Short mmCIF file of C-alpha atoms and ligand atoms in Angstrom, two decimals:
data_model
loop_
_atom_site.label_atom_id
_atom_site.label_comp_id
_atom_site.label_asym_id
_atom_site.label_seq_id
_atom_site.Cartn_x
_atom_site.Cartn_y
_atom_site.Cartn_z
CA UNK A 1 84.63 92.29 120.33
CA UNK A 2 87.74 90.40 119.53
CA UNK A 3 88.54 87.53 117.77
CA UNK A 4 88.68 83.93 119.56
CA UNK A 5 91.97 81.93 119.17
CA UNK A 6 92.96 78.24 119.25
CA UNK A 7 93.38 78.80 122.93
CA UNK A 8 89.15 78.73 122.95
CA UNK A 9 88.84 75.73 121.49
CA UNK A 10 90.74 73.87 123.47
CA UNK A 11 92.71 70.79 124.12
CA UNK A 12 92.78 69.56 119.96
CA UNK A 13 94.89 66.84 121.07
CA UNK A 14 93.76 63.86 118.50
CA UNK A 15 90.79 65.83 117.00
CA UNK A 16 90.51 66.30 113.41
CA UNK A 17 91.81 70.01 112.55
CA UNK A 18 91.41 71.66 109.34
CA UNK A 19 93.26 74.51 108.51
CA UNK A 20 92.06 76.65 106.32
CA UNK A 21 94.91 78.25 105.33
CA UNK A 22 96.02 80.70 102.06
CA UNK A 23 98.19 78.62 99.73
CA UNK A 24 97.67 80.62 97.25
CA UNK A 25 101.67 81.38 95.78
CA UNK A 26 103.02 81.78 92.51
CA UNK A 27 104.03 79.56 89.97
CA UNK A 28 105.15 79.31 86.90
CA UNK A 29 105.91 75.85 85.08
CA UNK A 30 104.50 74.35 88.28
CA UNK A 31 107.61 75.81 90.19
CA UNK A 32 106.88 77.20 93.62
CA UNK A 33 108.22 81.67 92.98
CA UNK A 34 107.60 83.11 96.19
CA UNK A 35 106.54 80.36 99.65
CA UNK A 36 105.91 83.27 101.90
CA UNK A 37 102.39 82.20 102.36
CA UNK A 38 103.47 78.57 102.60
CA UNK A 39 106.12 80.33 105.61
CA UNK A 40 103.36 81.95 106.63
CA UNK A 41 101.37 79.01 107.78
CA UNK A 42 104.39 77.52 109.52
CA UNK A 43 103.76 78.73 113.49
CA UNK A 44 100.03 77.26 113.47
CA UNK A 45 100.21 74.02 111.61
CA UNK A 46 103.24 73.80 114.05
CA UNK A 47 100.94 74.92 117.45
CA UNK A 48 98.88 71.97 116.71
CA UNK A 49 100.71 69.51 115.70
CA UNK A 50 102.72 69.68 118.88
CA UNK A 51 98.85 69.65 120.83
CA UNK A 52 98.53 66.36 118.51
CA UNK A 53 95.79 66.99 116.30
CA UNK A 54 95.69 65.76 113.28
CA UNK A 55 95.63 68.10 110.59
CA UNK A 56 94.00 69.04 107.30
CA UNK A 57 94.85 72.20 105.52
CA UNK A 58 92.73 72.96 102.74
CA UNK A 59 93.64 76.41 100.15
CA UNK A 60 92.45 78.07 97.23
CA UNK A 61 94.96 78.24 94.55
CA UNK A 62 94.46 80.94 91.08
CA UNK A 63 91.27 81.01 89.79
CA UNK A 64 90.44 77.26 88.65
CA UNK A 65 86.35 78.82 87.71
CA UNK A 66 84.41 75.18 90.55
CA UNK A 67 85.88 72.11 88.43
CA UNK A 68 89.24 70.24 88.23
CA UNK A 69 92.54 71.96 86.15
CA UNK A 70 96.41 70.46 86.86
CA UNK A 71 97.62 73.44 86.10
CA UNK A 72 96.01 75.06 90.01
CA UNK A 73 97.22 72.23 91.58
CA UNK A 74 97.84 71.73 95.44
CA UNK A 75 100.16 68.59 95.35
CA UNK A 76 103.29 71.11 94.97
CA UNK A 77 102.92 72.97 97.13
CA UNK A 78 101.90 70.28 99.28
CA UNK A 79 105.57 69.34 99.04
CA UNK A 80 106.80 72.11 99.39
CA UNK A 81 104.95 72.09 102.60
CA UNK A 82 106.68 68.66 103.68
CA UNK A 83 110.43 69.96 103.22
CA UNK A 84 108.82 73.66 105.50
CA UNK A 85 107.76 71.54 108.39
CA UNK A 86 110.08 68.75 107.86
CA UNK A 87 107.72 65.93 108.36
CA UNK A 88 105.89 63.43 105.63
CA UNK A 89 103.17 64.96 104.39
CA UNK A 90 100.26 63.23 102.38
CA UNK A 91 97.74 64.72 99.32
CA UNK A 92 94.40 63.48 98.46
CA UNK A 93 93.55 64.22 94.78
CA UNK A 94 90.06 65.73 95.72
CA UNK A 95 88.96 68.21 98.21
CA UNK A 96 85.50 66.55 99.57
CA UNK A 97 85.42 62.95 97.32
CA UNK A 98 86.89 58.73 98.13
CA UNK A 99 90.21 60.16 98.43
CA UNK A 100 90.28 63.47 101.34
CA UNK A 101 87.77 61.14 103.26
CA UNK A 102 90.54 58.26 102.90
CA UNK A 103 93.38 60.58 104.00
CA UNK A 104 91.89 61.67 106.75
CA UNK A 105 90.56 58.32 107.84
CA UNK A 106 94.48 57.48 107.88
CA UNK A 107 95.65 59.93 109.97
CA UNK A 108 97.53 60.14 113.28
CA UNK A 109 98.17 62.42 115.92
CA UNK A 110 99.94 65.09 114.90
CA UNK A 111 100.07 63.90 110.98
CA UNK A 112 99.23 66.48 108.36
CA UNK A 113 96.99 66.11 105.27
CA UNK A 114 96.27 69.08 102.18
CA UNK A 115 93.60 68.29 100.46
CA UNK A 116 93.04 69.41 96.67
CA UNK A 117 92.20 73.04 95.37
CA UNK A 118 89.23 74.24 97.54
CA UNK A 119 87.67 75.84 93.98
CA UNK A 120 87.97 72.48 91.70
CA UNK A 121 84.36 72.84 94.19
CA UNK A 122 81.83 75.28 92.24
CA UNK A 123 80.52 76.17 96.25
CA UNK A 124 83.61 77.13 97.14
CA UNK A 125 82.50 80.51 95.20
CA UNK A 126 79.46 80.15 94.71
CA UNK A 127 77.39 83.99 95.45
CA UNK A 128 73.97 81.02 95.63
CA UNK A 129 74.37 80.42 99.67
CA UNK A 130 72.34 77.38 98.77
CA UNK A 131 75.08 75.94 97.42
CA UNK A 132 77.31 77.46 99.35
CA UNK A 133 76.08 76.02 101.97
CA UNK A 134 76.01 72.18 101.42
CA UNK A 135 79.39 72.99 99.92
CA UNK A 136 80.94 73.61 103.69
CA UNK A 137 78.38 70.96 104.52
CA UNK A 138 80.86 68.64 102.71
CA UNK A 139 83.79 70.08 104.15
CA UNK A 140 82.41 69.88 107.38
CA UNK A 141 82.27 66.40 107.54
CA UNK A 142 86.14 65.86 107.36
CA UNK A 143 87.29 67.68 110.40
CA UNK A 144 85.96 67.94 114.41
CA UNK A 145 87.43 72.21 114.38
CA UNK A 146 88.08 74.95 111.91
CA UNK A 147 91.20 76.87 112.36
CA UNK A 148 90.78 79.71 109.82
CA UNK A 149 93.89 81.34 108.99
CA UNK A 150 94.32 82.07 105.54
CA UNK A 151 94.29 86.36 106.13
CA UNK A 152 94.32 86.54 102.25
CA UNK A 153 91.07 85.24 101.75
CA UNK A 154 89.22 86.77 104.95
CA UNK A 155 87.29 89.69 102.99
CA UNK A 156 85.42 86.74 101.03
CA UNK A 157 81.99 85.26 101.69
CA UNK A 158 83.61 82.14 100.75
CA UNK A 159 82.44 78.14 102.30
CA UNK A 160 85.73 77.69 103.66
CA UNK A 161 85.89 81.12 104.70
CA UNK A 162 82.44 81.45 106.65
CA UNK A 163 80.36 78.87 106.29
CA UNK A 164 82.25 76.51 107.37
CA UNK A 165 83.32 78.26 110.36
CA UNK A 166 79.53 78.45 110.91
CA UNK A 167 78.99 75.11 110.95
CA UNK A 168 82.40 73.73 113.18
CA UNK A 169 83.68 75.03 116.45
CA UNK A 170 86.20 77.22 115.60
CA UNK A 171 88.87 79.26 116.33
CA UNK A 172 91.25 81.72 114.32
CA UNK A 173 95.16 80.43 113.66
CA UNK A 174 98.53 82.45 114.71
CA UNK A 175 98.71 84.27 111.55
CA UNK A 176 94.95 85.89 111.25
CA UNK A 177 95.75 86.52 115.35
CA UNK A 178 99.17 88.17 114.31
CA UNK A 179 97.22 90.22 110.92
CA UNK A 180 94.49 91.82 112.81
CA UNK A 181 96.76 92.69 115.26
CA UNK A 182 99.47 94.53 113.06
CA UNK A 183 96.56 96.05 111.27
CA UNK A 184 94.60 97.48 114.40
CA UNK A 185 97.58 99.16 115.55
CA UNK A 186 97.30 101.16 112.00
CA UNK A 187 93.56 101.91 112.51
CA UNK A 188 93.33 102.07 116.52
CA UNK A 189 96.64 105.47 117.48
CA UNK A 190 98.90 105.33 114.84
CA UNK A 191 102.21 106.84 115.95
CA UNK A 192 102.83 110.22 114.49
CA UNK A 193 103.84 111.34 112.08
CA UNK A 194 101.83 108.69 110.21
CA UNK A 195 102.50 107.69 105.97
CA UNK A 196 100.57 105.67 103.55
CA UNK A 197 102.64 104.34 100.81
CA UNK A 198 100.24 103.46 97.19
CA UNK A 199 101.37 102.27 94.53
CA UNK A 200 100.66 99.06 92.07
CA UNK A 201 98.06 98.74 89.03
CA UNK A 202 94.52 98.16 90.48
CA UNK A 203 93.65 102.30 90.48
CA UNK A 204 89.71 101.99 91.48
CA UNK A 205 91.22 99.45 93.94
CA UNK A 206 93.06 101.34 96.20
CA UNK A 207 90.74 104.44 95.52
CA UNK A 208 88.81 103.59 98.36
CA UNK A 209 91.60 102.58 100.53
CA UNK A 210 92.52 106.66 100.51
CA UNK A 211 89.14 107.95 101.48
CA UNK A 212 89.08 106.32 104.36
CA UNK A 213 92.47 107.26 105.63
CA UNK A 214 92.53 110.69 104.67
CA UNK A 215 91.05 111.44 107.50
CA UNK A 216 93.01 109.25 109.71
CA UNK A 217 97.24 110.01 107.96
CA UNK A 218 99.35 112.29 108.39
CA UNK A 219 101.13 112.18 104.85
CA UNK A 220 99.78 110.01 101.37
CA UNK A 221 102.51 109.41 98.52
CA UNK A 222 100.77 108.05 95.51
CA UNK A 223 103.18 106.59 92.86
CA UNK A 224 102.89 102.99 90.60
CA UNK A 225 99.97 102.90 88.05
CA UNK A 226 98.12 105.56 90.23
CA UNK A 227 99.39 108.33 90.23
CA UNK A 228 98.92 109.09 86.37
CA UNK A 229 95.01 108.88 87.49
CA UNK A 230 96.29 112.44 89.95
CA UNK A 231 98.37 112.83 87.29
CA UNK A 232 95.96 113.60 85.17
CA UNK A 233 93.66 114.93 87.54
CA UNK A 234 95.92 118.06 87.98
CA UNK A 235 95.93 118.94 84.33
CA UNK A 236 99.22 116.68 83.52
CA UNK A 237 98.73 114.49 79.68
CA UNK A 238 99.96 110.50 80.41
CA UNK A 239 100.81 109.54 77.22
CA UNK A 240 99.99 106.10 77.49
CA UNK A 241 100.61 105.09 80.84
CA UNK A 242 98.22 103.50 82.74
CA UNK A 243 95.04 106.14 83.19
CA UNK A 244 91.55 105.22 84.62
CA UNK A 245 89.79 108.32 83.22
CA UNK A 246 86.53 108.15 85.61
CA UNK A 247 88.49 108.48 88.86
CA UNK A 248 89.63 111.85 88.11
CA UNK A 249 86.70 113.39 89.18
CA UNK A 250 86.48 111.46 92.75
CA UNK A 251 90.68 111.31 92.72
CA UNK A 252 89.76 115.40 91.91
CA UNK A 253 88.01 114.78 95.15
CA UNK A 254 90.79 113.65 96.91
CA UNK A 255 93.04 116.45 96.38
CA UNK A 256 91.03 118.87 98.02
CA UNK A 257 89.91 116.85 100.44
CA UNK A 258 94.10 116.81 101.19
CA UNK A 259 94.16 120.29 100.97
CA UNK A 260 91.36 120.71 103.92
CA UNK A 261 92.44 118.39 106.39
CA UNK A 262 95.92 119.28 106.01
CA UNK A 263 96.55 116.24 105.00
CA UNK A 264 100.02 115.43 102.18
CA UNK A 265 99.45 114.11 100.12
CA UNK A 266 102.56 114.02 97.80
CA UNK A 267 102.59 112.74 93.92
CA UNK A 268 105.49 112.10 91.28
CA UNK A 269 107.50 115.42 90.51
CA UNK A 270 109.31 113.27 88.07
CA UNK A 271 109.32 109.12 86.29
CA UNK A 272 110.78 106.41 83.93
CA UNK A 273 108.91 107.19 81.03
CA UNK A 274 109.75 103.84 78.67
CA UNK A 275 109.16 103.60 74.08
CA UNK A 276 106.82 100.49 75.08
CA UNK A 277 105.62 98.05 77.73
CA UNK A 278 108.97 95.92 78.30
CA UNK A 279 111.87 94.74 79.68
CA UNK A 280 113.92 95.74 76.60
CA UNK A 281 111.96 98.84 75.83
CA UNK A 282 114.52 102.92 75.58
CA UNK A 283 113.36 105.01 78.63
CA UNK A 284 113.92 108.13 79.66
CA UNK A 285 113.56 110.65 82.48
CA UNK A 286 110.84 112.87 82.53
CA UNK A 287 109.07 115.09 84.76
CA UNK A 288 105.44 114.57 85.77
CA UNK A 289 104.20 118.02 83.73
CA UNK A 290 106.40 116.95 80.87
CA UNK A 291 105.51 112.91 80.38
CA UNK A 292 104.65 113.74 77.02
CA UNK A 293 108.34 115.80 76.47
CA UNK A 294 109.70 112.64 75.06
CA UNK A 295 111.37 110.91 72.07
CA UNK A 296 108.32 108.67 72.58
CA UNK A 297 105.68 111.64 72.66
CA UNK A 298 102.20 110.27 72.93
CA UNK A 299 103.25 106.84 72.73
CA UNK A 300 104.94 106.79 76.11
CA UNK A 301 104.05 104.56 79.36
CA UNK A 302 105.30 105.50 82.70
CA UNK A 303 106.50 102.73 84.47
CA UNK A 304 108.23 103.91 87.55
CA UNK A 305 108.67 106.91 89.17
CA UNK A 306 111.61 108.68 88.80
CA UNK A 307 114.33 109.92 90.58
CA UNK A 308 113.81 112.79 92.14
CA UNK A 309 110.50 111.52 93.41
CA UNK A 310 111.97 108.21 95.11
CA UNK A 311 113.90 110.57 97.04
CA UNK A 312 111.35 113.02 97.86
CA UNK A 313 109.16 109.05 99.18
CA UNK A 314 112.38 108.18 100.42
CA UNK A 315 112.54 111.12 102.88
CA UNK A 316 109.13 111.11 104.02
CA UNK A 317 108.84 107.45 104.76
CA UNK A 318 112.03 107.76 106.89
CA UNK A 319 110.88 110.86 108.88
CA UNK A 320 107.76 108.61 110.05
CA UNK A 321 106.81 106.15 113.15
CA UNK A 322 104.27 104.88 111.51
CA UNK A 323 104.19 103.53 107.49
CA UNK A 324 102.11 100.97 105.34
CA UNK A 325 102.81 100.57 102.18
CA UNK A 326 101.07 98.83 99.18
CA UNK A 327 101.66 98.24 95.21
CA UNK A 328 105.08 98.34 93.97
CA UNK A 329 105.60 102.16 92.69
CA UNK A 330 106.08 100.27 89.25
CA UNK A 331 107.19 97.60 86.56
CA UNK A 332 109.56 96.59 89.61
CA UNK A 333 109.44 92.32 87.63
CA UNK A 334 111.81 94.29 84.83
CA UNK A 335 115.49 95.32 86.76
CA UNK A 336 115.22 98.36 83.99
CA UNK A 337 111.51 99.66 86.29
CA UNK A 338 112.55 98.32 90.16
CA UNK A 339 114.38 101.12 91.23
CA UNK A 340 111.62 103.66 92.52
CA UNK A 341 110.29 99.94 94.69
CA UNK A 342 113.78 99.37 95.71
CA UNK A 343 113.95 102.89 96.83
CA UNK A 344 111.22 102.76 99.30
CA UNK A 345 111.46 99.39 100.47
CA UNK A 346 115.01 100.53 101.57
CA UNK A 347 113.35 103.47 103.28
CA UNK A 348 110.55 101.59 105.23
CA UNK A 349 113.09 98.68 106.06
CA UNK A 350 115.45 101.97 108.53
CA UNK A 351 111.71 103.08 109.29
CA UNK A 352 112.15 103.97 113.12
CA UNK A 353 109.12 102.79 114.04
CA UNK A 354 106.06 99.83 112.81
CA UNK A 355 106.47 99.72 109.36
CA UNK A 356 104.34 97.51 107.16
CA UNK A 357 103.69 95.57 103.17
CA UNK A 358 100.89 94.61 102.39
CA UNK A 359 99.74 93.58 98.66
CA UNK A 360 101.07 90.28 96.95
CA UNK A 361 102.83 91.85 94.87
CA UNK A 362 104.24 94.22 97.18
CA UNK A 363 105.60 91.11 98.90
CA UNK A 364 107.07 89.48 97.07
CA UNK A 365 108.75 92.59 95.13
CA UNK A 366 110.06 93.05 98.70
CA UNK A 367 112.14 89.35 98.72
CA UNK A 368 113.03 89.80 94.75
CA UNK A 369 114.88 92.86 95.60
CA UNK A 370 116.30 90.93 98.42
CA UNK A 371 115.48 92.14 101.41
CA UNK A 372 114.84 90.03 103.92
CA UNK A 373 111.53 89.73 106.30
CA UNK A 374 112.66 90.11 108.93
CA UNK A 375 113.80 94.05 107.73
CA UNK A 376 110.01 94.90 108.03
CA UNK A 377 107.58 95.58 111.03
CA UNK A 378 104.91 93.51 109.45
CA UNK A 379 104.81 91.42 105.96
CA UNK A 380 100.80 91.18 104.84
CA UNK A 381 99.49 88.28 103.43
CA UNK A 382 96.84 89.39 102.26
CA UNK A 383 96.44 92.15 99.92
CA UNK A 384 92.99 93.06 99.42
CA UNK A 385 92.20 91.73 102.91
CA UNK A 386 94.53 94.15 104.31
CA UNK A 387 93.28 97.54 102.32
CA UNK A 388 89.44 96.74 103.37
CA UNK A 389 90.52 96.47 107.08
CA UNK A 390 91.80 99.66 105.97
CA UNK A 391 88.97 101.10 105.03
CA UNK A 392 86.89 100.18 107.73
CA UNK A 393 85.09 97.40 105.71
CA UNK A 394 83.13 94.73 107.39
CA UNK A 395 85.26 91.04 106.43
CA UNK A 396 82.89 88.71 106.70
CA UNK A 397 85.88 85.86 107.38
CA UNK A 398 86.80 87.19 110.66
CA UNK A 399 82.92 89.03 112.02
CA UNK A 400 82.48 85.01 112.02
CA UNK A 401 85.69 84.74 114.05
CA UNK A 402 83.53 86.35 117.13
CA UNK A 403 86.17 89.90 114.96
CA UNK A 404 83.87 93.31 114.72
CA UNK A 405 85.25 96.69 115.32
P1 ADP B 501 99.46 94.34 95.27
O1 ADP B 501 99.44 92.89 94.76
O2 ADP B 501 100.86 94.38 96.12
O3 ADP B 501 98.65 94.95 95.89
P2 ADP B 501 98.59 95.43 92.65
O4 ADP B 501 98.59 93.71 92.69
O5 ADP B 501 98.07 96.01 92.73
O6 ADP B 501 100.45 95.64 94.33
O7 ADP B 501 99.83 95.78 91.81
C1 ADP B 501 100.79 95.41 91.21
C2 ADP B 501 101.30 95.29 89.94
O8 ADP B 501 101.58 96.64 89.14
C3 ADP B 501 103.13 94.92 89.16
O9 ADP B 501 103.18 93.84 88.89
C4 ADP B 501 103.45 96.45 88.73
O10 ADP B 501 104.61 95.93 87.55
C5 ADP B 501 101.86 96.91 88.64
N1 ADP B 501 102.93 98.16 88.66
C6 ADP B 501 103.21 99.32 89.03
N2 ADP B 501 103.55 99.89 88.56
C7 ADP B 501 103.00 100.46 87.40
C8 ADP B 501 102.93 100.82 86.10
N3 ADP B 501 103.33 102.41 87.06
N4 ADP B 501 101.96 100.85 85.14
C9 ADP B 501 102.18 99.59 85.23
N5 ADP B 501 102.04 98.87 85.58
C10 ADP B 501 102.41 98.98 87.22
MG1 MG B 502 98.65 92.63 92.84
#
């Protein structure tokens, strides 16, 4: 079944429309370091402003554990949104309290207000259905309709994502519509060869996606922190590199299944091994089967794929018609360990077909390394959400908008 889109809500002129966005941007000392997620909401907001709707923008930011915490205030995000929209944006100092109600009451057609961080309220993420519902009910009082556009949270059964969509007339915004279109192309009849590149640090999170994608893809490339669990499964020592010992058996199973199904599973032939986890650490390139044969012995840390691996990965990527990439190839935040990620990103820009980047850190990495968004087919705003979509899981925030696989 298909998603309910904006058109299904009819005319929204003069209506109070809650837009559940994902404005969970990275902040350093109160300054936004990557405003990609704010930019991603602009098409929906502009479409609603053009219709003369009165917008109440709601989002979470960080993990403030159900109580107000100035560190996670959405105020700087509201300011940035105002700059990007080129119009004033009001800010309510609470989410469903007096300030929010006042801000909503003073909205004129086409006006925008941002309400304070949803997660300052325990009901937003509560596991207790009653508590969650009660908070959603309070949110529902602020608006006449809900436009759900926070793709990064659609895999969460949370008050503003799930319950609120049942309480008010609701539909997907343009961002969710685009995300679902693109991810659907990755699952239904992708153009072949189809390659998936996985990296990053959350190894066990990403192993699930391998299991689901194994029967669907032609090639899986494994880099980032995850590679060491694969190398360990092959019997190689990995020093002090990131390793999930309890996943080694699972990974062995994947390697066997890949062989049976004729899926090419490529993991690194070399890595950049460092003496410690720091930007100025000494480092050398070591062969994947000899990671401890460096001056740092068993205390060496693999922090990037090696140059030979990067070349092999880039060739496999360029030779594919469909590529999905999630997770940096190394600790790209430190320039000495960014080169594998950069080579992979460059190869994705050269794909003659559909290239998709998913994941918060992966998206931040390509921007930080100087690639503009338009060089990729699509940059997904949701890491966990896009992985769960590709795993074929039911996503509550999409199902509630009419979507089903
Ligand atoms: P995404 O947000 O794109 O889904 P993750 O959150 O899984 O990606 O992982 C991103 C993090 O992985 C980055 O901060 C990066 O430094 C880290 N990382 C990548 N390779 C390694 C490695 N070899 N060892 C430790 N951390 C790594
Ligand atoms: Mg991340």
